[in-house]
Tab-separated table of C-alpha atoms in Angstrom:
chain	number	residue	atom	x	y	z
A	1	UNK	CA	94.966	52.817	116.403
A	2	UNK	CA	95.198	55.184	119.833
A	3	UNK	CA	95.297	58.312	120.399
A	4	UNK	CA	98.340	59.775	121.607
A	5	UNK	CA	97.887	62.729	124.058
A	6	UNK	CA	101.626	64.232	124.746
A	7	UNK	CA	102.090	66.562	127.709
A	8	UNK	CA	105.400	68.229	128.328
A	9	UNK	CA	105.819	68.869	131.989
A	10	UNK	CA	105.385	71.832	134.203
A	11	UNK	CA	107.719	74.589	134.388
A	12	UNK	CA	110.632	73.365	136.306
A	13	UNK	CA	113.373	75.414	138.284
A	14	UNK	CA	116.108	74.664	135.279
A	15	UNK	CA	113.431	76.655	132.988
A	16	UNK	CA	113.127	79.432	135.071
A	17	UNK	CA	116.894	79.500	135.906
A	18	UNK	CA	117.766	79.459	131.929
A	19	UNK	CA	119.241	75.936	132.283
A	20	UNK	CA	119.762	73.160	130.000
A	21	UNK	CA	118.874	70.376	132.555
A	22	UNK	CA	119.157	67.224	130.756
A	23	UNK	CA	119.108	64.175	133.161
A	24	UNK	CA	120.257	66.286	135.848
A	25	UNK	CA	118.947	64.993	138.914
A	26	UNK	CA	116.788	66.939	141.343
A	27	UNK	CA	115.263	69.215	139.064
A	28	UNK	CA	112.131	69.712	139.968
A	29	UNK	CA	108.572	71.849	139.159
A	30	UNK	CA	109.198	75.561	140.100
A	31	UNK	CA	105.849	77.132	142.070
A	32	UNK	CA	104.184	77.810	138.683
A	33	UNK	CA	104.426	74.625	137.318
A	34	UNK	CA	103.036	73.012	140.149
A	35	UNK	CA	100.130	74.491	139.380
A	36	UNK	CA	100.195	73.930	136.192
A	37	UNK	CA	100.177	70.410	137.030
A	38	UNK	CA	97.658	70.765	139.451
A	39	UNK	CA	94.991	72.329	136.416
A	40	UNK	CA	95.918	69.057	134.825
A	41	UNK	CA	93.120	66.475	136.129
A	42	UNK	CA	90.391	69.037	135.234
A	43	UNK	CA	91.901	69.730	131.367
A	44	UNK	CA	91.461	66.612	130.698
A	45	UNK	CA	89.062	65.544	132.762
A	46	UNK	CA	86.824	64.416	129.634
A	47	UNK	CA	89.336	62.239	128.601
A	48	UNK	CA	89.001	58.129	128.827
A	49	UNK	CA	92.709	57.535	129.637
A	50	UNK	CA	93.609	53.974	129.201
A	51	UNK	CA	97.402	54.495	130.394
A	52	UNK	CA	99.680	56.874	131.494
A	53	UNK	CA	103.474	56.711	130.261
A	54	UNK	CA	105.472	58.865	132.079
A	55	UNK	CA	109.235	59.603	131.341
A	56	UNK	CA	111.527	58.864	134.889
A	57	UNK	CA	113.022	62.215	135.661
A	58	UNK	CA	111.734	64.116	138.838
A	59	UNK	CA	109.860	67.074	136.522
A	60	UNK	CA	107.970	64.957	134.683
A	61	UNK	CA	106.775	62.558	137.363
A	62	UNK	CA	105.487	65.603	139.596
A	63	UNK	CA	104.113	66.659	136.609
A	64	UNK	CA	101.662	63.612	136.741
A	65	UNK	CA	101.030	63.799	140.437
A	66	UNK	CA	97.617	65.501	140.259
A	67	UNK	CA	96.331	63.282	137.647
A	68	UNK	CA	96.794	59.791	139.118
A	69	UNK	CA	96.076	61.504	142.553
A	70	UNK	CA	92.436	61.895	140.467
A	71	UNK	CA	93.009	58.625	138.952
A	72	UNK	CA	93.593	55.819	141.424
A	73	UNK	CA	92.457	53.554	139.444
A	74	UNK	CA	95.468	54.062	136.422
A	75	UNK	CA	98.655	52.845	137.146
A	76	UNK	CA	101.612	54.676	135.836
A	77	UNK	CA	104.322	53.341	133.677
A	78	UNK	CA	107.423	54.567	133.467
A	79	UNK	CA	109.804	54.307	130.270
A	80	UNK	CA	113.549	55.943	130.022
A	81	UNK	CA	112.734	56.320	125.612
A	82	UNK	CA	110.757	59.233	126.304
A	83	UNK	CA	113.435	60.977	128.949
A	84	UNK	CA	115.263	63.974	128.044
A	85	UNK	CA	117.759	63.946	125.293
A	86	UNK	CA	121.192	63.019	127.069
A	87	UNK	CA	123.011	66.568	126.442
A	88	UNK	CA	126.208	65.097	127.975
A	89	UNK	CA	128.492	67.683	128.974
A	90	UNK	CA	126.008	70.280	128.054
A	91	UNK	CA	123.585	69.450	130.922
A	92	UNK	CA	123.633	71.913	133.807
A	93	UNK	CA	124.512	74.524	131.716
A	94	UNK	CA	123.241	77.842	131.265
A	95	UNK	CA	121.515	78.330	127.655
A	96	UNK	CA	123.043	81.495	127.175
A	97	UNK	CA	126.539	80.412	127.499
A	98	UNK	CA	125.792	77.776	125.226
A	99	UNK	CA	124.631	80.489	122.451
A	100	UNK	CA	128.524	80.978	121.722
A	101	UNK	CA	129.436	77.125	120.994
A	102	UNK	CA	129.827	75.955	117.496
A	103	UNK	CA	127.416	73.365	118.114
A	104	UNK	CA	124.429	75.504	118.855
A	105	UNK	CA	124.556	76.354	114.989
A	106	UNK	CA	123.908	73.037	113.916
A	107	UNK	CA	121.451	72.977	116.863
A	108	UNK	CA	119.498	75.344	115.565
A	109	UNK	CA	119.916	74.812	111.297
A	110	UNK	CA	120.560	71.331	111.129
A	111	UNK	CA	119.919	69.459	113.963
A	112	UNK	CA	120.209	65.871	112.274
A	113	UNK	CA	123.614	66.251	112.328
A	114	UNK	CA	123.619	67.662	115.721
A	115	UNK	CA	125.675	65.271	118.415
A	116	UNK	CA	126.303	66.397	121.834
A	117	UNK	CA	129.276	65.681	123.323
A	118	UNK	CA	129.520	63.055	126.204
A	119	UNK	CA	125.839	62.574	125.354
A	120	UNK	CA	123.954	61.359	122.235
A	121	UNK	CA	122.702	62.898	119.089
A	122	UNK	CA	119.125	64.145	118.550
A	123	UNK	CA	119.075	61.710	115.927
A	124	UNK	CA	118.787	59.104	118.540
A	125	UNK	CA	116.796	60.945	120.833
A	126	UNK	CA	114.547	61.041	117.818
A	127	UNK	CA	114.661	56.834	117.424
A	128	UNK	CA	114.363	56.418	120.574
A	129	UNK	CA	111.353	58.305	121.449
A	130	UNK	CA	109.026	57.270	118.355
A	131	UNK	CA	109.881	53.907	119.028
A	132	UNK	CA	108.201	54.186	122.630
A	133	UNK	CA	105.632	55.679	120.885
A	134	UNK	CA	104.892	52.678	118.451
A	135	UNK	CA	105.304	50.143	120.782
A	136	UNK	CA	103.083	51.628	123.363
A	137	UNK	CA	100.644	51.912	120.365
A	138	UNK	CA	100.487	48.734	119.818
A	139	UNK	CA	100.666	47.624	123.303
A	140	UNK	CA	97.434	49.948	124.157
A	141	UNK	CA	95.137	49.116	121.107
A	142	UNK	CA	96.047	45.361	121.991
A	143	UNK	CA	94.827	45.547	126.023
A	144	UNK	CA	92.256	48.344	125.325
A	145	UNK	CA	91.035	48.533	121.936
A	146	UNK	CA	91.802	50.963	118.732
A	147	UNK	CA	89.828	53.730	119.826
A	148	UNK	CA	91.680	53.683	123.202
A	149	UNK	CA	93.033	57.304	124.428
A	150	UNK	CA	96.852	57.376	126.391
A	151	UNK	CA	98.949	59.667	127.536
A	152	UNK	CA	102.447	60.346	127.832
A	153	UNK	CA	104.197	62.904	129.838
A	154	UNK	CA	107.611	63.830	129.034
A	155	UNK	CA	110.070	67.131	127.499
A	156	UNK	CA	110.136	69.411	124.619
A	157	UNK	CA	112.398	68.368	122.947
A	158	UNK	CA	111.294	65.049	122.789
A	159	UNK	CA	107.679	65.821	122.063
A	160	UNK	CA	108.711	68.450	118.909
A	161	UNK	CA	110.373	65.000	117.489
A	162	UNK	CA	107.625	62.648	118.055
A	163	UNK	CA	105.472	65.577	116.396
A	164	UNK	CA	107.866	65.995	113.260
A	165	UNK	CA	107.637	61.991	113.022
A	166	UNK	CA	104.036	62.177	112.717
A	167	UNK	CA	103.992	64.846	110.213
A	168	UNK	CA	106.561	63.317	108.023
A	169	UNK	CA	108.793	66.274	108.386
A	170	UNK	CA	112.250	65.960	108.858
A	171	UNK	CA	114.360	66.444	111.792
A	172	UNK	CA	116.084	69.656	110.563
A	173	UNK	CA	112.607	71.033	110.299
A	174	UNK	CA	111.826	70.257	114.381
A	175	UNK	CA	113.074	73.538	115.701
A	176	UNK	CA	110.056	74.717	113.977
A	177	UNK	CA	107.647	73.158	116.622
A	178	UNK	CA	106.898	75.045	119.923
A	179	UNK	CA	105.756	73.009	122.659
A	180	UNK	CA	105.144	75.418	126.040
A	181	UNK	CA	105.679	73.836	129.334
A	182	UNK	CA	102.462	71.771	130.518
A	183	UNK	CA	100.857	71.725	127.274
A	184	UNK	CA	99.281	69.165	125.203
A	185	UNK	CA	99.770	67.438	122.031
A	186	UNK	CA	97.490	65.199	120.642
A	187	UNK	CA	97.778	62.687	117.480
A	188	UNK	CA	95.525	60.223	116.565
A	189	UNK	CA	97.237	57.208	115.058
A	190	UNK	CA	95.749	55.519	112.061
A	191	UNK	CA	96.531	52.329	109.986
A	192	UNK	CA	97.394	54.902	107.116
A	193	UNK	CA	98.789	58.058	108.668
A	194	UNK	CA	98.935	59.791	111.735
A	195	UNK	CA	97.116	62.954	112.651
A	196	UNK	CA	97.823	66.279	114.133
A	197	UNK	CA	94.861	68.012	116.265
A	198	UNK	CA	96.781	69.469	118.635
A	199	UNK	CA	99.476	71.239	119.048
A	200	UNK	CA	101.214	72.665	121.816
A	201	UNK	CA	97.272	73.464	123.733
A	202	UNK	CA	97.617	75.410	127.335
A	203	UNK	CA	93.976	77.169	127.105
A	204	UNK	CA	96.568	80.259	128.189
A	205	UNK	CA	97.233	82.869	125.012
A	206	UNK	CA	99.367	85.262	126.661
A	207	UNK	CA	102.603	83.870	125.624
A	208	UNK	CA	101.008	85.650	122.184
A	209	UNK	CA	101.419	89.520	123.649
A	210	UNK	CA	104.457	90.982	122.662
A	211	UNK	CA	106.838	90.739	125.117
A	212	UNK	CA	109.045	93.772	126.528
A	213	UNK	CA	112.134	91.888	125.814
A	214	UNK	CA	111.386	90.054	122.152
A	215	UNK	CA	111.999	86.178	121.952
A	216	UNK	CA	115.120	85.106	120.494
A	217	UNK	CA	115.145	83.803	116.824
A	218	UNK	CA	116.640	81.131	117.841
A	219	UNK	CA	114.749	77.901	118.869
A	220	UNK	CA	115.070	77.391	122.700
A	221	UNK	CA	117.153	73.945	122.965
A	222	UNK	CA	114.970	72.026	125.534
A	223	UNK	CA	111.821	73.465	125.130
A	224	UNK	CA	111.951	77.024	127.119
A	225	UNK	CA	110.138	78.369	130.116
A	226	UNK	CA	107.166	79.343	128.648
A	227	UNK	CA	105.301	82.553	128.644
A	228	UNK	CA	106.723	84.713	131.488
């Protein structure tokens, strides 16, 4: 079966502004992340891509400029199941409001049971988004054969619960998973098991360094900005 390679996109101007964007239209790469997507095309430049599945919102498809700019000859697909988890009346919020709501608790501890209001639970963000990824499995190894390599671009959140999927944990462990803006994910699907071999890769360590104001314990809901 394929090989999966997951990119979340750039740093976008909700990220830097410490906002939970959701669908919210117009938000787009901030001036880092545009070059983040720009380094794209030569990361992976060793890379056979046989598709690219890119979620619709604005971030994401910027995101991919560079690459099909590099790669006329791919033609992108695009496929709502891997958009942002619908955070309903959350969206547009700032994340540090949202520290204070009852919700962000079960967030955070048990996020199975997590449902946000006017929106959907990350349950079914969770369905959703490793259903597009088994479908598009099959649907690549079909047209381009099993040892065919695609990509998809789309969030943190949604990445961190295609990743639990493939490592059988469950979804109150996927706050455990950090996926940094622009980074990439790969799994290699197999008739018996999915594998892991990478995880979250910029090429960029500094997010390591301590930091003069020290990360929050919490996991950031959406996927954060990244190291500053």
């Amino acid at each position: 079966m394929p090989t999966l390679i997951l990119v979340r996109h750039g740093r976008s101007t909700a990220n830097t502004a410490g906002l939970l964007a959701g669908w919210t239209p117009g938000v787009a790469l901030d001036e880092r992340g545009a070059e983040q997507a720009a380094a794209l095309p030569g990361r992976l430049d060793a890379l056979p891509l046989a598709e690219i599945v890119v979620s619709p919102l604005q971030r994401c498809q910027e995101t991919m400029r560079p690459l099909l700019d590099a790669r006329p000859d791919l033609t992108p697909r695009t496929d709502d199941r891997i958009g942002e988890c619908h955070y309903g009346d959350w969206s547009g919020r700032k994340l540090a409001e949202l520290k204070d709501e009852p919700l962000m608790e079960v967030v955070q501890t048990h996020p199975s049971a997590a449902a946000f209001p006017g929106g959907e639970s990350l349950r079914e963000m969770q369905t959703r988004a490793v259903a597009a990824v088994r479908d598009w499995n099959a649907r690549v190894e079909s047209e381009h054969g099993p040892d065919a390599v695609y990509l998809m671009c789309s969030h943190g959140d949604i990445i961190k619960s295609i990743v639990a999927d493939a490592l059988g944990l469950h979804l109150d462990l996927f706050q455990r998973v950090s996926v940094e803006p622009c980074s990439v994910t790969a799994i290699r699907y197999t008739r018996l098991r999915p594998y892991l071999v990478r995880l979250g890769e910029t090429g960029d360590l500094a997010s390591l360094a301590p930091r003069e104001t020290p990360p929050d314990d919490d996991a950031p809901v959406g996927g954060g900005a990244g190291a500053p």
